[in-house]
């Protein structure tokens, strides 16, 4: 089972906040039990050294070691290591995640509409398609509390954008939006 304790984009902030507590002994930040792979971080032990060290351990033995000197470099390196060694794509670029998931949703909605309406014209480019897709996903979340993975960029109350995989929990809806309740 794979578990990410600290996501790649949070490693550098974690490191800078906990630098004094981190030592040269690696701290596990992600792992895959089935493959016996661990990703760990450590500092050099010298508080004047700004470098974060990222290690890959297999069966407790260090097989890869990379040094990062800033937040962007750290996130990029960690993303690559997580993807490569943990055999998953959690670190896909946010735009890629959005595009890939929208394609999956479009295919599912298109297949559904083709079968139900027995019309091939209800394609991804039609107004019916867009309306149904938006309504169906919101309805499933609001009426039945089904978590919908639909990565997108949202805006917080301060106007700052943030990436969210399950956005409906953070969205403010107008009206009850559930005509069949």
CSV table of N, CA, C and O in Angstrom, one decimal, residues 53-172:
chain,number,residue,atom,x,y,z
A,53,UNK,N,18.1,16.9,1.9
A,53,UNK,CA,18.5,15.7,1.2
A,53,UNK,C,17.3,14.8,1.1
A,53,UNK,O,16.7,14.6,2.1
A,54,UNK,N,17.1,14.3,-0.1
A,54,UNK,CA,16.0,13.4,-0.3
A,54,UNK,C,16.6,12.0,-0.6
A,54,UNK,O,17.4,11.9,-1.5
A,55,UNK,N,16.1,11.0,0.1
A,55,UNK,CA,16.7,9.6,-0.1
A,55,UNK,C,15.6,8.7,-0.5
A,55,UNK,O,14.4,8.8,-0.2
A,56,UNK,N,16.0,7.7,-1.3
A,56,UNK,CA,15.1,6.6,-1.6
A,56,UNK,C,15.8,5.3,-1.0
A,56,UNK,O,16.9,5.1,-1.2
A,57,UNK,N,14.9,4.6,-0.2
A,57,UNK,CA,15.4,3.4,0.5
A,57,UNK,C,14.6,2.2,0.0
A,57,UNK,O,13.4,2.3,-0.1
A,58,UNK,N,15.3,1.2,-0.3
A,58,UNK,CA,14.6,-0.1,-0.6
A,58,UNK,C,15.1,-1.1,0.4
A,58,UNK,O,16.3,-1.3,0.6
A,59,UNK,N,14.2,-1.7,1.1
A,59,UNK,CA,14.5,-2.7,2.2
A,59,UNK,C,15.5,-2.0,3.2
A,59,UNK,O,16.4,-2.7,3.7
A,60,UNK,N,15.3,-0.7,3.5
A,60,UNK,CA,16.1,0.0,4.5
A,60,UNK,C,17.4,0.4,4.0
A,60,UNK,O,18.2,1.1,4.7
A,61,UNK,N,17.8,0.2,2.7
A,61,UNK,CA,19.1,0.5,2.2
A,61,UNK,C,19.0,1.7,1.2
A,61,UNK,O,18.1,1.7,0.3
A,62,UNK,N,19.8,2.7,1.4
A,62,UNK,CA,19.7,3.9,0.5
A,62,UNK,C,20.2,3.5,-0.9
A,62,UNK,O,21.3,3.1,-1.0
A,63,UNK,N,19.3,3.7,-1.9
A,63,UNK,CA,19.7,3.4,-3.3
A,63,UNK,C,19.8,4.7,-4.1
A,63,UNK,O,20.3,4.7,-5.2
A,64,UNK,N,19.3,5.8,-3.6
A,64,UNK,CA,19.3,7.1,-4.3
A,64,UNK,C,19.3,8.2,-3.3
A,64,UNK,O,18.7,8.1,-2.3
A,65,UNK,N,20.1,9.3,-3.6
A,65,UNK,CA,20.2,10.4,-2.8
A,65,UNK,C,20.3,11.7,-3.7
A,65,UNK,O,21.1,11.7,-4.6
A,66,UNK,N,19.4,12.6,-3.4
A,66,UNK,CA,19.4,13.9,-4.2
A,66,UNK,C,19.3,15.0,-3.2
A,66,UNK,O,18.7,15.0,-2.2
A,67,UNK,N,20.0,16.1,-3.6
A,67,UNK,CA,20.1,17.3,-2.8
A,67,UNK,C,19.2,18.4,-3.4
A,67,UNK,O,19.3,18.6,-4.7
A,68,UNK,N,18.5,19.1,-2.6
A,68,UNK,CA,17.6,20.2,-3.1
A,68,UNK,C,18.0,21.5,-2.4
A,68,UNK,O,18.2,21.4,-1.1
A,69,UNK,N,18.0,22.6,-3.1
A,69,UNK,CA,18.4,23.9,-2.4
A,69,UNK,C,17.3,24.9,-2.4
A,69,UNK,O,17.6,26.0,-1.9
A,70,UNK,N,16.2,24.6,-2.9
A,70,UNK,CA,15.0,25.6,-2.9
A,70,UNK,C,13.7,24.8,-3.1
A,70,UNK,O,13.7,23.7,-3.4
A,71,UNK,N,12.6,25.6,-2.9
A,71,UNK,CA,11.3,25.0,-2.9
A,71,UNK,C,10.9,24.3,-4.2
A,71,UNK,O,10.4,23.2,-4.3
A,72,UNK,N,11.2,25.1,-5.3
A,72,UNK,CA,10.8,24.5,-6.7
A,72,UNK,C,11.6,23.3,-7.0
A,72,UNK,O,11.1,22.3,-7.5
A,73,UNK,N,12.9,23.4,-6.8
A,73,UNK,CA,13.8,22.2,-7.0
A,73,UNK,C,13.4,21.0,-6.2
A,73,UNK,O,13.3,19.9,-6.7
A,74,UNK,N,13.1,21.3,-4.9
A,74,UNK,CA,12.7,20.2,-4.0
A,74,UNK,C,11.4,19.5,-4.5
A,74,UNK,O,11.3,18.3,-4.5
A,75,UNK,N,10.4,20.3,-4.9
A,75,UNK,CA,9.1,19.8,-5.3
A,75,UNK,C,9.3,19.0,-6.6
A,75,UNK,O,8.7,17.9,-6.8
A,76,UNK,N,10.1,19.5,-7.6
A,76,UNK,CA,10.4,18.8,-8.8
A,76,UNK,C,11.1,17.4,-8.6
A,76,UNK,O,10.7,16.4,-9.1
A,77,UNK,N,12.1,17.5,-7.7
A,77,UNK,CA,12.8,16.3,-7.4
A,77,UNK,C,11.9,15.2,-6.7
A,77,UNK,O,11.9,14.1,-7.1
A,78,UNK,N,11.2,15.7,-5.7
A,78,UNK,CA,10.3,14.8,-5.0
A,78,UNK,C,9.3,14.2,-5.9
A,78,UNK,O,8.9,13.0,-5.8
A,79,UNK,N,8.7,15.0,-6.7
A,79,UNK,CA,7.7,14.6,-7.7
A,79,UNK,C,8.2,13.4,-8.5
A,79,UNK,O,7.6,12.4,-8.7
A,80,UNK,N,9.4,13.7,-9.1
A,80,UNK,CA,10.0,12.6,-9.9
A,80,UNK,C,10.3,11.4,-9.1
A,80,UNK,O,9.9,10.3,-9.6
A,81,UNK,N,10.8,11.5,-7.9
A,81,UNK,CA,11.1,10.3,-7.1
A,81,UNK,C,9.9,9.6,-6.7
A,81,UNK,O,9.8,8.3,-6.7
A,82,UNK,N,8.8,10.3,-6.3
A,82,UNK,CA,7.6,9.7,-5.9
A,82,UNK,C,7.0,8.9,-7.1
A,82,UNK,O,6.6,7.8,-7.0
A,83,UNK,N,7.0,9.6,-8.3
A,83,UNK,CA,6.4,8.9,-9.4
A,83,UNK,C,7.2,7.7,-9.8
A,83,UNK,O,6.6,6.6,-10.1
A,84,UNK,N,8.5,7.8,-9.9
A,84,UNK,CA,9.4,6.7,-10.3
A,84,UNK,C,9.4,5.6,-9.4
A,84,UNK,O,9.2,4.4,-9.8
A,85,UNK,N,9.6,5.9,-8.1
A,85,UNK,CA,9.8,4.8,-7.1
A,85,UNK,C,8.6,4.3,-6.5
A,85,UNK,O,8.5,3.1,-6.0
A,86,UNK,N,7.5,5.1,-6.4
A,86,UNK,CA,6.3,4.6,-5.8
A,86,UNK,C,5.3,4.1,-6.8
A,86,UNK,O,4.2,3.7,-6.5
A,87,UNK,N,5.7,4.2,-8.1
A,87,UNK,CA,4.9,3.7,-9.2
A,87,UNK,C,3.5,4.2,-9.2
A,87,UNK,O,2.5,3.5,-9.3
A,88,UNK,N,3.4,5.5,-9.1
A,88,UNK,CA,2.1,6.2,-9.2
A,88,UNK,C,2.3,7.5,-9.8
A,88,UNK,O,3.4,8.0,-9.9
A,89,UNK,N,1.2,8.1,-10.2
A,89,UNK,CA,1.3,9.4,-10.9
A,89,UNK,C,0.7,10.6,-10.1
A,89,UNK,O,0.0,11.4,-10.6
A,90,UNK,N,0.9,10.5,-8.8
A,90,UNK,CA,0.3,11.6,-7.9
A,90,UNK,C,0.9,12.9,-8.2
A,90,UNK,O,0.3,14.0,-7.9
A,91,UNK,N,2.0,13.0,-8.8
A,91,UNK,CA,2.7,14.2,-9.1
A,91,UNK,C,2.5,14.8,-10.4
A,91,UNK,O,3.3,15.6,-10.9
A,92,UNK,N,1.6,14.3,-11.2
A,92,UNK,CA,1.3,14.8,-12.5
A,92,UNK,C,1.1,16.3,-12.4
A,92,UNK,O,0.5,16.8,-11.4
A,93,UNK,N,1.5,17.0,-13.3
A,93,UNK,CA,1.2,18.4,-13.4
A,93,UNK,C,-0.3,18.7,-13.2
A,93,UNK,O,-1.1,17.9,-13.7
A,94,UNK,N,-0.7,19.7,-12.5
A,94,UNK,CA,-2.1,19.9,-12.2
A,94,UNK,C,-2.9,20.0,-13.5
A,94,UNK,O,-4.0,19.5,-13.6
A,95,UNK,N,-2.4,20.7,-14.5
A,95,UNK,CA,-3.1,20.8,-15.8
A,95,UNK,C,-3.3,19.5,-16.4
A,95,UNK,O,-4.4,19.2,-16.9
A,96,UNK,N,-2.3,18.6,-16.3
A,96,UNK,CA,-2.5,17.2,-16.9
A,96,UNK,C,-3.5,16.5,-16.1
A,96,UNK,O,-4.3,15.7,-16.7
A,97,UNK,N,-3.5,16.6,-14.8
A,97,UNK,CA,-4.5,15.9,-14.0
A,97,UNK,C,-5.9,16.4,-14.3
A,97,UNK,O,-6.9,15.6,-14.5
A,98,UNK,N,-6.1,17.7,-14.5
A,98,UNK,CA,-7.4,18.2,-14.9
A,98,UNK,C,-7.8,17.7,-16.2
A,98,UNK,O,-9.0,17.2,-16.4
A,99,UNK,N,-6.9,17.8,-17.2
A,99,UNK,CA,-7.3,17.3,-18.6
A,99,UNK,C,-7.6,15.9,-18.6
A,99,UNK,O,-8.6,15.5,-19.3
A,100,UNK,N,-6.8,15.1,-18.0
A,100,UNK,CA,-7.0,13.6,-18.0
A,100,UNK,C,-8.4,13.3,-17.4
A,100,UNK,O,-9.1,12.5,-17.9
A,101,UNK,N,-8.7,13.9,-16.2
A,101,UNK,CA,-9.9,13.6,-15.5
A,101,UNK,C,-11.1,14.1,-16.3
A,101,UNK,O,-12.2,13.4,-16.4
A,102,UNK,N,-11.0,15.3,-16.9
A,102,UNK,CA,-12.1,15.8,-17.7
A,102,UNK,C,-12.4,14.9,-18.9
A,102,UNK,O,-13.6,14.7,-19.3
A,103,UNK,N,-11.3,14.3,-19.5
A,103,UNK,CA,-11.5,13.4,-20.6
A,103,UNK,C,-12.3,12.2,-20.2
A,103,UNK,O,-13.2,11.6,-20.9
A,104,UNK,N,-11.9,11.6,-19.0
A,104,UNK,CA,-12.6,10.5,-18.4
A,104,UNK,C,-14.1,10.8,-18.2
A,104,UNK,O,-15.0,10.0,-18.5
A,105,UNK,N,-14.4,12.0,-17.6
A,105,UNK,CA,-15.7,12.3,-17.3
A,105,UNK,C,-16.5,12.6,-18.6
A,105,UNK,O,-17.7,12.1,-18.7
A,106,UNK,N,-15.9,13.2,-19.6
A,106,UNK,CA,-16.5,13.4,-20.9
A,106,UNK,C,-16.9,12.1,-21.6
A,106,UNK,O,-18.0,12.0,-22.1
A,107,UNK,N,-16.0,11.1,-21.5
A,107,UNK,CA,-16.3,9.8,-22.1
A,107,UNK,C,-17.5,9.2,-21.4
A,107,UNK,O,-18.4,8.6,-22.0
A,108,UNK,N,-17.5,9.2,-20.1
A,108,UNK,CA,-18.6,8.6,-19.3
A,108,UNK,C,-19.9,9.3,-19.6
A,108,UNK,O,-20.9,8.6,-19.8
A,109,UNK,N,-19.9,10.6,-19.6
A,109,UNK,CA,-21.2,11.3,-19.9
A,109,UNK,C,-21.6,11.1,-21.3
A,109,UNK,O,-22.8,10.8,-21.6
A,110,UNK,N,-20.7,11.1,-22.3
A,110,UNK,CA,-21.0,10.8,-23.7
A,110,UNK,C,-21.6,9.5,-23.8
A,110,UNK,O,-22.6,9.3,-24.5
A,111,UNK,N,-21.0,8.4,-23.2
A,111,UNK,CA,-21.5,7.1,-23.3
A,111,UNK,C,-22.9,7.0,-22.7
A,111,UNK,O,-23.8,6.4,-23.3
A,112,UNK,N,-23.1,7.6,-21.6
A,112,UNK,CA,-24.4,7.6,-20.9
A,112,UNK,C,-25.5,8.3,-21.8
A,112,UNK,O,-26.5,7.7,-22.0
A,113,UNK,N,-25.2,9.4,-22.3
A,113,UNK,CA,-26.2,10.2,-23.1
A,113,UNK,C,-26.5,9.4,-24.4
A,113,UNK,O,-27.6,9.4,-24.9
A,114,UNK,N,-25.5,8.8,-25.0
A,114,UNK,CA,-25.7,8.0,-26.2
A,114,UNK,C,-26.6,6.9,-26.0
A,114,UNK,O,-27.5,6.6,-26.9
A,115,UNK,N,-26.5,6.2,-24.9
A,115,UNK,CA,-27.4,5.1,-24.6
A,115,UNK,C,-28.8,5.5,-24.2
A,115,UNK,O,-29.8,5.0,-24.7
A,116,UNK,N,-28.8,6.5,-23.3
A,116,UNK,CA,-30.1,7.0,-22.9
A,116,UNK,C,-30.9,7.6,-24.0
A,116,UNK,O,-32.1,7.3,-24.2
A,117,UNK,N,-30.3,8.6,-24.7
A,117,UNK,CA,-31.1,9.3,-25.7
A,117,UNK,C,-31.0,8.7,-27.1
A,117,UNK,O,-31.7,9.1,-28.0
A,118,UNK,N,-30.2,7.6,-27.2
A,118,UNK,CA,-30.1,6.9,-28.5
A,118,UNK,C,-29.8,7.9,-29.6
A,118,UNK,O,-30.3,7.8,-30.7
A,119,UNK,N,-29.0,8.9,-29.3
A,119,UNK,CA,-28.6,9.9,-30.3
A,119,UNK,C,-27.1,10.2,-30.2
A,119,UNK,O,-26.6,10.4,-29.1
A,120,UNK,N,-26.5,10.2,-31.3
A,120,UNK,CA,-25.0,10.4,-31.4
A,120,UNK,C,-24.8,11.9,-31.4
A,120,UNK,O,-23.6,12.3,-31.2
A,121,UNK,N,-25.8,12.7,-31.6
A,121,UNK,CA,-25.6,14.2,-31.7
A,121,UNK,C,-25.3,14.8,-30.3
A,121,UNK,O,-24.8,15.9,-30.2
A,122,UNK,N,-25.6,14.1,-29.2
A,122,UNK,CA,-25.4,14.6,-27.9
A,122,UNK,C,-23.9,14.4,-27.5
A,122,UNK,O,-23.6,13.6,-26.7
A,123,UNK,N,-23.1,15.1,-28.2
A,123,UNK,CA,-21.6,14.9,-28.1
A,123,UNK,C,-21.1,15.9,-27.1
A,123,UNK,O,-21.8,16.8,-26.6
A,124,UNK,N,-19.8,15.9,-26.9
A,124,UNK,CA,-19.1,16.8,-26.0
A,124,UNK,C,-19.3,18.2,-26.4
A,124,UNK,O,-19.2,19.1,-25.5
A,125,UNK,N,-19.6,18.5,-27.6
A,125,UNK,CA,-19.7,19.9,-28.0
A,125,UNK,C,-21.1,20.5,-27.9
A,125,UNK,O,-21.4,21.6,-28.1
A,126,UNK,N,-22.1,19.7,-27.5
A,126,UNK,CA,-23.5,20.2,-27.4
A,126,UNK,C,-23.8,20.8,-26.0
A,126,UNK,O,-23.1,20.5,-25.0
A,127,UNK,N,-24.7,21.7,-26.0
A,127,UNK,CA,-25.2,22.4,-24.8
A,127,UNK,C,-25.8,21.4,-23.8
A,127,UNK,O,-25.6,21.5,-22.6
A,128,UNK,N,-26.5,20.4,-24.3
A,128,UNK,CA,-27.1,19.4,-23.5
A,128,UNK,C,-26.0,18.6,-22.7
A,128,UNK,O,-26.1,18.4,-21.5
A,129,UNK,N,-25.0,18.3,-23.4
A,129,UNK,CA,-23.8,17.6,-22.8
A,129,UNK,C,-23.3,18.3,-21.6
A,129,UNK,O,-23.1,17.8,-20.5
A,130,UNK,N,-22.9,19.6,-21.8
A,130,UNK,CA,-22.3,20.4,-20.8
A,130,UNK,C,-23.3,20.6,-19.6
A,130,UNK,O,-22.9,20.4,-18.4
A,131,UNK,N,-24.5,20.9,-19.9
A,131,UNK,CA,-25.5,21.1,-18.8
A,131,UNK,C,-25.7,19.8,-18.0
A,131,UNK,O,-25.7,19.8,-16.8
A,132,UNK,N,-25.8,18.6,-18.7
A,132,UNK,CA,-26.0,17.4,-18.0
A,132,UNK,C,-24.8,17.0,-17.2
A,132,UNK,O,-24.9,16.6,-16.0
A,133,UNK,N,-23.6,17.2,-17.7
A,133,UNK,CA,-22.4,16.9,-17.0
A,133,UNK,C,-22.3,17.7,-15.7
A,133,UNK,O,-22.1,17.1,-14.6
A,134,UNK,N,-22.5,19.0,-15.8
A,134,UNK,CA,-22.4,19.9,-14.6
A,134,UNK,C,-23.5,19.5,-13.6
A,134,UNK,O,-23.2,19.4,-12.4
A,135,UNK,N,-24.7,19.3,-14.1
A,135,UNK,CA,-25.8,19.0,-13.2
A,135,UNK,C,-25.6,17.6,-12.5
A,135,UNK,O,-25.7,17.5,-11.3
A,136,UNK,N,-25.2,16.6,-13.3
A,136,UNK,CA,-25.1,15.3,-12.7
A,136,UNK,C,-24.0,15.2,-11.6
A,136,UNK,O,-24.2,14.6,-10.6
A,137,UNK,N,-22.8,15.8,-11.9
A,137,UNK,CA,-21.8,15.8,-10.9
A,137,UNK,C,-22.1,16.5,-9.6
A,137,UNK,O,-21.9,16.0,-8.5
A,138,UNK,N,-22.7,17.7,-9.8
A,138,UNK,CA,-23.1,18.5,-8.6
A,138,UNK,C,-24.2,17.7,-7.9
A,138,UNK,O,-24.2,17.6,-6.6
A,139,UNK,N,-25.2,17.1,-8.6
A,139,UNK,CA,-26.3,16.4,-8.0
A,139,UNK,C,-25.8,15.2,-7.1
A,139,UNK,O,-26.2,15.0,-6.0
A,140,UNK,N,-24.8,14.5,-7.7
A,140,UNK,CA,-24.3,13.3,-7.0
A,140,UNK,C,-23.6,13.7,-5.7
A,140,UNK,O,-23.8,13.1,-4.7
A,141,UNK,N,-22.9,14.9,-5.7
A,141,UNK,CA,-22.3,15.3,-4.5
A,141,UNK,C,-23.3,15.9,-3.5
A,141,UNK,O,-23.3,15.5,-2.3
A,142,UNK,N,-24.1,16.8,-4.0
A,142,UNK,CA,-25.0,17.5,-3.0
A,142,UNK,C,-26.2,16.6,-2.5
A,142,UNK,O,-26.5,16.7,-1.3
A,143,UNK,N,-26.8,15.8,-3.3
A,143,UNK,CA,-27.9,15.0,-2.9
A,143,UNK,C,-27.5,13.7,-2.2
A,143,UNK,O,-28.1,13.3,-1.2
A,144,UNK,N,-26.4,13.1,-2.7
A,144,UNK,CA,-26.0,11.7,-2.2
A,144,UNK,C,-24.7,11.7,-1.5
A,144,UNK,O,-24.2,10.7,-1.1
A,145,UNK,N,-24.1,12.9,-1.4
A,145,UNK,CA,-22.8,13.1,-0.7
A,145,UNK,C,-21.7,12.1,-1.3
A,145,UNK,O,-20.9,11.6,-0.5
A,146,UNK,N,-21.7,11.9,-2.6
A,146,UNK,CA,-20.7,11.1,-3.3
A,146,UNK,C,-19.6,12.1,-3.6
A,146,UNK,O,-19.7,13.1,-4.3
A,147,UNK,N,-18.4,11.7,-3.1
A,147,UNK,CA,-17.2,12.6,-3.4
A,147,UNK,C,-16.8,12.4,-4.9
A,147,UNK,O,-16.6,11.3,-5.4
A,148,UNK,N,-16.7,13.5,-5.6
A,148,UNK,CA,-16.5,13.5,-7.0
A,148,UNK,C,-15.0,14.0,-7.2
A,148,UNK,O,-14.8,15.2,-6.9
A,149,UNK,N,-14.2,13.2,-7.8
A,149,UNK,CA,-12.8,13.7,-8.1
A,149,UNK,C,-12.9,14.4,-9.4
A,149,UNK,O,-13.1,13.8,-10.5
A,150,UNK,N,-12.7,15.7,-9.4
A,150,UNK,CA,-12.7,16.5,-10.6
A,150,UNK,C,-11.7,17.6,-10.3
A,150,UNK,O,-12.1,18.7,-10.0
A,151,UNK,N,-10.5,17.4,-10.5
A,151,UNK,CA,-9.4,18.4,-10.2
A,151,UNK,C,-9.7,19.7,-10.9
A,151,UNK,O,-10.1,19.7,-12.1
A,152,UNK,N,-9.5,20.8,-10.2
A,152,UNK,CA,-9.7,22.1,-10.7
A,152,UNK,C,-9.1,23.1,-9.8
A,152,UNK,O,-8.7,22.8,-8.7
A,153,UNK,N,-8.9,24.3,-10.4
A,153,UNK,CA,-8.4,25.4,-9.6
A,153,UNK,C,-9.6,26.2,-9.0
A,153,UNK,O,-10.5,26.5,-9.7
A,154,UNK,N,-9.5,26.5,-7.7
A,154,UNK,CA,-10.6,27.2,-7.0
A,154,UNK,C,-9.9,28.5,-6.4
A,154,UNK,O,-8.7,28.6,-6.4
A,155,UNK,N,-10.7,29.3,-5.9
A,155,UNK,CA,-10.3,30.6,-5.3
A,155,UNK,C,-10.8,30.6,-3.9
A,155,UNK,O,-11.9,30.4,-3.6
A,156,UNK,N,-9.9,30.9,-2.9
A,156,UNK,CA,-10.3,31.1,-1.6
A,156,UNK,C,-10.9,32.4,-1.3
A,156,UNK,O,-11.0,33.3,-2.2
A,157,UNK,N,-11.3,32.7,0.0
A,157,UNK,CA,-11.9,33.9,0.3
A,157,UNK,C,-11.0,35.2,0.1
A,157,UNK,O,-11.5,36.3,0.0
A,158,UNK,N,-9.7,34.9,0.0
A,158,UNK,CA,-8.8,36.1,-0.2
A,158,UNK,C,-8.4,36.3,-1.6
A,158,UNK,O,-7.6,37.1,-2.0
A,159,UNK,N,-9.1,35.5,-2.5
A,159,UNK,CA,-8.8,35.6,-3.9
A,159,UNK,C,-7.6,34.8,-4.4
A,159,UNK,O,-7.2,34.9,-5.5
A,160,UNK,N,-7.0,34.0,-3.5
A,160,UNK,CA,-5.8,33.2,-3.9
A,160,UNK,C,-6.3,31.9,-4.5
A,160,UNK,O,-7.1,31.2,-3.9
A,161,UNK,N,-5.7,31.5,-5.6
A,161,UNK,CA,-6.1,30.3,-6.2
A,161,UNK,C,-5.4,29.1,-5.6
A,161,UNK,O,-4.3,29.2,-5.1
A,162,UNK,N,-6.1,27.9,-5.5
A,162,UNK,CA,-5.5,26.7,-5.0
A,162,UNK,C,-6.1,25.5,-5.8
A,162,UNK,O,-7.2,25.6,-6.4
A,163,UNK,N,-5.3,24.5,-5.9
A,163,UNK,CA,-5.6,23.3,-6.7
A,163,UNK,C,-6.4,22.3,-5.8
A,163,UNK,O,-6.0,22.1,-4.6
A,164,UNK,N,-7.5,21.8,-6.3
A,164,UNK,CA,-8.2,20.9,-5.4
A,164,UNK,C,-8.7,19.7,-6.3
A,164,UNK,O,-9.2,19.8,-7.4
A,165,UNK,N,-8.5,18.4,-5.8
A,165,UNK,CA,-8.9,17.2,-6.5
A,165,UNK,C,-10.4,17.0,-6.3
A,165,UNK,O,-11.0,16.5,-7.2
A,166,UNK,N,-10.9,17.3,-5.1
A,166,UNK,CA,-12.3,17.0,-4.8
A,166,UNK,C,-13.0,18.4,-4.5
A,166,UNK,O,-13.2,18.7,-3.3
A,167,UNK,N,-13.2,19.2,-5.5
A,167,UNK,CA,-13.6,20.6,-5.3
A,167,UNK,C,-15.0,20.9,-4.7
A,167,UNK,O,-15.2,21.9,-4.1
A,168,UNK,N,-15.9,19.9,-4.9
A,168,UNK,CA,-17.3,20.2,-4.5
A,168,UNK,C,-17.4,20.5,-3.0
A,168,UNK,O,-18.3,21.3,-2.6
A,169,UNK,N,-16.5,20.0,-2.2
A,169,UNK,CA,-16.5,20.2,-0.8
A,169,UNK,C,-16.2,21.7,-0.4
A,169,UNK,O,-16.6,22.2,0.6
A,170,UNK,N,-15.5,22.4,-1.4
A,170,UNK,CA,-15.1,23.8,-1.1
A,170,UNK,C,-16.0,24.8,-1.9
A,170,UNK,O,-15.7,26.0,-1.7
A,171,UNK,N,-16.9,24.3,-2.7
A,171,UNK,CA,-17.6,25.2,-3.6
A,171,UNK,C,-18.9,25.7,-2.8
A,171,UNK,O,-19.5,25.0,-2.0
A,172,UNK,N,-19.3,27.0,-3.2
A,172,UNK,CA,-20.5,27.5,-2.6
A,172,UNK,C,-21.5,27.5,-3.8
A,172,UNK,O,-21.3,28.1,-4.8
